[in-house]
Tab-separated table of C-alpha atoms in Angstrom:
chain	number	residue	atom	x	y	z
S	1	MET	CA	-109.461	-125.356	170.239
S	2	GLU	CA	-107.926	-128.653	170.400
S	3	TYR	CA	-106.380	-129.804	166.916
S	4	ALA	CA	-103.666	-132.265	167.381
S	5	ASN	CA	-105.766	-135.211	168.126
S	6	HIS	CA	-107.343	-134.881	164.753
S	7	LEU	CA	-103.963	-135.889	163.146
S	8	ASN	CA	-104.443	-139.277	164.236
S	9	GLU	CA	-107.495	-139.558	161.694
S	10	TYR	CA	-105.085	-139.308	158.924
S	11	ALA	CA	-102.659	-141.515	157.125
S	12	PRO	CA	-98.946	-140.715	158.068
S	13	ALA	CA	-96.778	-138.884	155.727
S	14	TRP	CA	-94.960	-140.476	152.911
S	15	SER	CA	-91.240	-141.100	153.216
S	16	GLU	CA	-88.656	-138.758	151.620
S	17	ALA	CA	-88.071	-141.633	149.005
S	18	GLN	CA	-91.538	-141.948	148.099
S	19	VAL	CA	-91.924	-138.241	147.868
S	20	ASP	CA	-88.788	-138.231	145.563
S	21	GLN	CA	-90.016	-140.867	143.598
S	22	GLU	CA	-93.362	-139.113	142.884
S	23	VAL	CA	-91.571	-135.960	142.173
S	24	ALA	CA	-89.617	-137.606	139.380
S	25	ARG	CA	-92.756	-139.017	138.060
S	26	ILE	CA	-94.519	-135.508	138.007
S	27	ARG	CA	-91.532	-133.745	136.442
S	28	GLU	CA	-91.902	-136.257	133.440
S	29	ALA	CA	-95.675	-135.747	133.192
S	30	ALA	CA	-95.037	-131.806	133.287
S	31	LYS	CA	-93.294	-131.779	130.038
S	32	ARG	CA	-96.734	-132.119	128.317
S	33	ASN	CA	-97.741	-128.847	130.060
S	34	HIS	CA	-95.019	-126.673	128.563
S	35	ASN	CA	-97.169	-124.656	126.303
S	36	THR	CA	-99.028	-121.317	126.128
S	37	ASP	CA	-102.354	-122.395	127.442
S	38	VAL	CA	-100.869	-123.652	130.714
S	39	TYR	CA	-98.308	-120.748	130.761
S	40	LYS	CA	-101.338	-118.359	130.626
S	41	MET	CA	-103.185	-120.031	133.379
S	42	CYS	CA	-100.061	-119.899	135.354
S	43	TYR	CA	-99.719	-116.326	134.794
S	44	SER	CA	-103.394	-115.727	135.802
S	45	ALA	CA	-102.902	-117.792	139.151
S	46	ILE	CA	-99.937	-115.151	140.051
S	47	ASP	CA	-99.992	-113.099	143.422
S	48	LEU	CA	-97.798	-110.458	141.863
S	49	THR	CA	-95.710	-109.724	145.060
S	50	THR	CA	-93.673	-106.864	146.414
S	51	LEU	CA	-92.446	-107.415	149.914
S	52	SER	CA	-89.294	-105.416	150.148
S	53	CYS	CA	-87.859	-103.042	152.998
S	54	ASN	CA	-87.432	-100.399	150.316
S	55	ASP	CA	-91.269	-100.497	149.516
S	56	SER	CA	-92.867	-97.036	149.496
S	57	VAL	CA	-96.200	-95.471	148.528
S	58	THR	CA	-94.603	-94.336	145.445
S	59	SER	CA	-93.052	-97.309	144.345
S	60	VAL	CA	-96.168	-99.713	145.506
S	61	THR	CA	-98.396	-97.125	143.500
S	62	GLU	CA	-96.307	-97.673	140.481
S	63	PHE	CA	-96.126	-101.455	140.756
S	64	ALA	CA	-99.863	-101.748	141.149
S	65	ARG	CA	-100.676	-99.275	138.409
S	66	LYS	CA	-98.644	-101.191	135.969
S	67	ALA	CA	-100.590	-104.291	137.041
S	68	ALA	CA	-103.860	-102.369	136.481
S	69	GLU	CA	-102.727	-101.196	132.691
S	70	PHE	CA	-101.844	-104.871	131.923
S	71	TYR	CA	-105.730	-105.232	131.176
S	72	GLN	CA	-105.321	-102.774	128.255
S	73	LYS	CA	-101.846	-103.601	127.067
S	74	TYR	CA	-102.315	-107.364	126.766
S	75	PRO	CA	-106.042	-108.001	126.533
S	76	HIS	CA	-105.132	-111.446	125.001
S	77	ILE	CA	-103.642	-112.648	128.216
S	78	PRO	CA	-105.564	-113.118	131.695
S	79	ASN	CA	-104.163	-110.826	134.034
S	80	VAL	CA	-102.556	-111.584	137.673
S	81	ALA	CA	-105.002	-112.694	140.257
S	82	SER	CA	-103.757	-110.258	142.981
S	83	ILE	CA	-101.106	-107.852	144.236
S	84	CYS	CA	-99.608	-109.331	147.509
S	85	ILE	CA	-98.033	-106.399	149.875
S	86	TYR	CA	-97.245	-105.472	153.171
S	87	PRO	CA	-100.437	-104.317	155.327
S	88	ALA	CA	-99.346	-100.790	155.207
S	89	PHE	CA	-99.702	-100.665	151.603
S	90	VAL	CA	-103.338	-102.211	151.187
S	91	GLU	CA	-105.192	-98.941	150.579
S	92	THR	CA	-102.355	-97.752	148.349
S	93	VAL	CA	-103.218	-100.746	146.045
S	94	GLY	CA	-106.668	-100.213	146.343
S	95	LEU	CA	-106.601	-97.034	145.020
S	96	ALA	CA	-104.374	-97.894	142.038
S	97	VAL	CA	-106.530	-100.972	141.040
S	98	ASP	CA	-109.790	-99.644	141.717
S	99	GLY	CA	-112.282	-100.632	138.775
S	100	THR	CA	-110.394	-103.878	138.072
S	101	PRO	CA	-111.100	-107.381	139.160
S	102	MET	CA	-107.691	-107.781	140.736
S	103	ARG	CA	-107.730	-108.705	144.354
S	104	ILE	CA	-105.549	-107.436	147.090
S	105	THR	CA	-103.497	-109.729	149.129
S	106	SER	CA	-101.890	-108.768	152.482
S	107	VAL	CA	-99.133	-110.468	154.532
S	108	GLY	CA	-100.058	-110.215	158.091
S	109	GLY	CA	-99.658	-111.606	161.586
S	110	GLY	CA	-95.987	-110.476	162.100
S	111	PHE	CA	-94.594	-111.650	158.779
S	112	PRO	CA	-92.366	-113.315	158.028
S	113	ALA	CA	-91.713	-114.818	161.244
S	114	ALA	CA	-94.853	-114.635	163.184
S	115	GLN	CA	-92.704	-113.800	166.565
S	116	THR	CA	-94.886	-111.346	167.977
S	117	PHE	CA	-97.882	-111.058	170.467
S	118	LEU	CA	-100.897	-112.673	169.265
S	119	GLU	CA	-102.865	-109.487	169.924
S	120	VAL	CA	-100.609	-107.652	167.700
S	121	LYS	CA	-101.242	-110.270	164.939
S	122	ALA	CA	-104.882	-110.062	165.306
S	123	LEU	CA	-104.826	-106.223	165.272
S	124	GLU	CA	-102.652	-106.094	162.167
S	125	VAL	CA	-105.062	-108.590	160.096
S	126	ALA	CA	-108.146	-106.530	161.396
S	127	MET	CA	-106.664	-103.455	159.977
S	128	ALA	CA	-105.458	-104.946	156.684
S	129	VAL	CA	-109.121	-106.075	156.167
S	130	GLU	CA	-110.490	-102.886	157.311
S	131	ASN	CA	-108.350	-101.280	154.722
S	132	GLY	CA	-109.697	-103.318	151.712
S	133	ALA	CA	-107.577	-106.496	151.767
S	134	ASP	CA	-109.488	-109.533	150.025
S	135	GLU	CA	-107.026	-112.049	151.431
S	136	ILE	CA	-104.677	-112.373	154.182
S	137	ASP	CA	-101.436	-114.521	154.290
S	138	ILE	CA	-99.972	-115.170	157.663
S	139	VAL	CA	-97.230	-117.495	158.961
S	140	LEU	CA	-97.531	-120.727	161.018
S	141	ASN	CA	-95.475	-120.365	164.036
S	142	VAL	CA	-92.604	-122.575	162.986
S	143	GLY	CA	-91.205	-122.593	166.466
S	144	ARG	CA	-94.203	-124.202	167.819
S	145	MET	CA	-94.537	-126.637	165.268
S	146	LEU	CA	-90.835	-127.764	165.841
S	147	THR	CA	-91.355	-128.298	169.470
S	148	GLY	CA	-94.612	-130.244	169.044
S	149	GLU	CA	-97.117	-127.399	170.130
S	150	TYR	CA	-99.500	-128.334	167.560
S	151	ASP	CA	-102.769	-126.789	169.162
S	152	GLU	CA	-100.974	-123.536	169.980
S	153	ALA	CA	-99.721	-123.214	166.268
S	154	ALA	CA	-102.879	-124.072	164.636
S	155	ASN	CA	-104.973	-121.707	167.049
S	156	GLU	CA	-103.116	-118.785	165.246
S	157	VAL	CA	-102.786	-120.025	161.825
S	158	GLU	CA	-104.162	-119.031	158.383
S	159	VAL	CA	-101.967	-119.763	155.319
S	160	PHE	CA	-98.122	-119.832	155.139
S	161	ILE	CA	-96.522	-123.097	156.317
S	162	GLU	CA	-92.797	-122.163	155.694
S	163	SER	CA	-92.075	-125.626	154.374
S	164	GLY	CA	-88.321	-124.950	153.993
S	165	ALA	CA	-87.994	-124.444	157.756
S	166	LEU	CA	-89.993	-127.638	158.840
S	167	LYS	CA	-88.178	-129.992	156.287
S	168	THR	CA	-89.627	-133.395	156.851
S	169	PRO	CA	-92.600	-134.710	155.033
S	170	ASP	CA	-94.063	-135.710	158.274
S	171	LEU	CA	-94.000	-131.862	159.780
S	172	ILE	CA	-95.180	-130.520	156.427
S	173	ARG	CA	-98.020	-132.694	156.422
S	174	LYS	CA	-99.006	-132.012	159.784
S	175	ALA	CA	-98.720	-128.355	159.462
S	176	SER	CA	-100.874	-128.539	156.158
S	177	LEU	CA	-103.392	-130.361	157.954
S	178	LEU	CA	-103.333	-128.240	161.120
S	179	SER	CA	-103.756	-125.143	159.018
S	180	MET	CA	-106.871	-126.687	157.258
S	181	PHE	CA	-108.485	-127.923	160.659
S	182	ALA	CA	-107.966	-124.115	161.819
S	183	GLY	CA	-110.014	-122.871	158.890
S	184	ALA	CA	-107.317	-121.829	156.076
S	185	ASP	CA	-108.722	-121.154	152.712
S	186	PHE	CA	-105.146	-122.030	151.242
S	187	VAL	CA	-101.999	-123.427	152.394
S	188	LYS	CA	-98.872	-121.730	151.153
S	189	THR	CA	-95.261	-123.221	150.866
S	190	SER	CA	-93.181	-120.306	151.950
S	191	THR	CA	-92.632	-116.570	152.861
S	192	GLY	CA	-89.816	-116.495	150.303
S	193	LYS	CA	-87.832	-114.965	153.008
S	194	ILE	CA	-85.589	-117.898	153.816
S	195	ASP	CA	-83.017	-119.964	152.097
S	196	VAL	CA	-85.382	-122.730	151.247
S	197	ALA	CA	-88.635	-121.762	149.826
S	198	ALA	CA	-90.911	-123.521	147.581
S	199	THR	CA	-89.969	-127.225	146.378
S	200	PRO	CA	-91.634	-129.724	144.470
S	201	GLU	CA	-91.277	-132.212	147.256
S	202	ALA	CA	-93.128	-129.771	149.865
S	203	ALA	CA	-95.696	-129.112	147.175
S	204	VAL	CA	-96.647	-132.888	146.730
S	205	VAL	CA	-96.735	-133.402	150.440
S	206	MET	CA	-99.105	-130.213	150.901
S	207	CYS	CA	-101.344	-131.379	147.812
S	208	GLN	CA	-101.713	-134.732	149.391
S	209	ALA	CA	-102.793	-133.352	152.657
S	210	ILE	CA	-105.376	-131.208	150.868
S	211	ARG	CA	-106.478	-134.304	148.929
S	212	ASP	CA	-106.938	-136.318	152.084
S	213	TYR	CA	-108.530	-133.463	153.966
S	214	TYR	CA	-111.019	-132.918	151.148
S	215	ALA	CA	-111.983	-136.710	151.024
S	216	LYS	CA	-112.828	-136.439	154.767
S	217	THR	CA	-114.581	-133.237	154.953
S	218	GLY	CA	-115.671	-132.293	151.479
S	219	ARG	CA	-114.013	-128.806	151.954
S	220	LYS	CA	-111.717	-127.791	149.075
S	221	VAL	CA	-108.717	-126.010	150.320
S	222	GLY	CA	-106.355	-124.001	147.953
S	223	PHE	CA	-102.639	-124.460	147.354
S	224	LYS	CA	-100.068	-121.565	146.710
S	225	ALA	CA	-96.465	-122.348	145.611
S	226	ALA	CA	-94.662	-119.133	146.631
S	227	GLY	CA	-90.630	-118.484	147.030
S	228	GLY	CA	-88.438	-119.807	144.249
S	229	VAL	CA	-90.934	-119.891	141.475
S	230	ARG	CA	-89.155	-118.214	138.780
S	231	THR	CA	-89.495	-119.583	135.496
S	232	ALA	CA	-92.589	-120.699	133.054
S	233	GLU	CA	-91.188	-124.238	133.441
S	234	ASP	CA	-91.448	-123.901	137.149
S	235	GLY	CA	-94.942	-122.832	137.057
S	236	ALA	CA	-96.002	-125.648	134.829
S	237	LEU	CA	-94.197	-128.103	137.380
S	238	TYR	CA	-96.563	-126.906	140.169
S	239	TYR	CA	-99.300	-126.666	137.913
S	240	THR	CA	-98.965	-130.397	136.981
S	241	ILE	CA	-98.312	-131.406	140.701
S	242	VAL	CA	-102.047	-129.748	141.347
S	243	GLU	CA	-103.253	-131.469	138.454
S	244	GLU	CA	-101.962	-134.933	139.103
S	245	ILE	CA	-102.764	-135.070	142.697
S	246	LEU	CA	-105.957	-132.741	143.197
S	247	GLY	CA	-107.211	-132.787	139.737
S	248	LYS	CA	-107.962	-130.245	137.150
S	249	GLU	CA	-110.961	-129.144	139.234
S	250	TRP	CA	-108.410	-127.244	141.547
S	251	LEU	CA	-106.777	-125.411	138.605
S	252	THR	CA	-108.638	-122.479	139.084
S	253	THR	CA	-107.282	-119.142	140.524
S	254	ASP	CA	-109.735	-119.859	143.525
S	255	LEU	CA	-107.767	-122.919	144.514
S	256	PHE	CA	-104.378	-122.445	142.752
S	257	ARG	CA	-101.833	-119.513	143.138
S	258	ILE	CA	-98.344	-118.859	142.513
S	259	GLY	CA	-96.692	-116.036	144.624
S	260	ALA	CA	-93.972	-114.647	142.413
S	261	SER	CA	-92.122	-111.418	141.288
S	262	SER	CA	-89.709	-112.157	138.697
S	263	ALA	CA	-91.817	-115.257	137.571
S	264	ALA	CA	-94.243	-112.823	136.086
S	265	ASN	CA	-91.733	-111.279	133.495
S	266	ASN	CA	-90.475	-114.762	132.692
S	267	ILE	CA	-93.991	-116.345	132.379
S	268	LEU	CA	-95.103	-113.555	129.986
S	269	SER	CA	-91.972	-113.797	128.096
S	270	ALA	CA	-92.850	-117.526	127.489
S	271	ILE	CA	-96.236	-116.833	126.539
S	272	GLU	CA	-95.311	-113.958	124.054
S	273	GLY	CA	-92.007	-116.069	122.624
S	274	ARG	CA	-89.943	-112.948	123.252
S	275	GLU	CA	-88.186	-111.479	126.318
S	276	ILE	CA	-90.567	-108.954	128.118
S	277	LYS	CA	-89.578	-106.932	131.185
S	278	TYR	CA	-93.022	-105.502	131.860
S	279	PHE	CA	-92.508	-105.444	135.935
């Protein structure tokens, strides 16, 4: 399908200076959200992630089992939204979390570079779904975006933007809109596999795109911050970006997620008021 022409229906991206000014404003606003209730919501929005070359059936089973046991060990804290793994481990996680409401998120489509045959991407995604994945995170083809092949990029897109590689507000906004045009249920900042991952600046641009797309279409698209989210304060900042730009109605686990590994322990520690290394 042709998507690029629809970009002309939307206002251009803010300048970097405007984005920086908005981030500074929201950083101040985020101080009101340094509290236990917000930290609990941020914890419940986590896609608990293990995407290591060292992952194995044994290690992923243990990882997922600990997440499943969290319901009993911390009944006063809402558990993470999902476990995010490579597609080969979808069935492994499914067995470990069976009987819980936890969702299974699989990366797919040639993660993290998206540089493989389209047929391979489609087959990998289909196999992950067949094995029980509830959600699929695939990566926008950054190379196509950088060379202006917007229709081609949109035709194979689902979630990840890799905002750190796109860099400018204009490209990040275009990538977000193209993803939504193509039917993505979420737009997500990063794979976490490059030097620049999630940034507040990229989050502001992406949330503005989500807001403007909703105003035109009435379809709500979620936002995921991933890569570089490490502390409870980081979580509260992204929570506040969503709150300020999209509104409180977006602050549900159906529309707001945090892709994280180390952040889980840090947010849990902030909630409990003591250092906890559960994962």
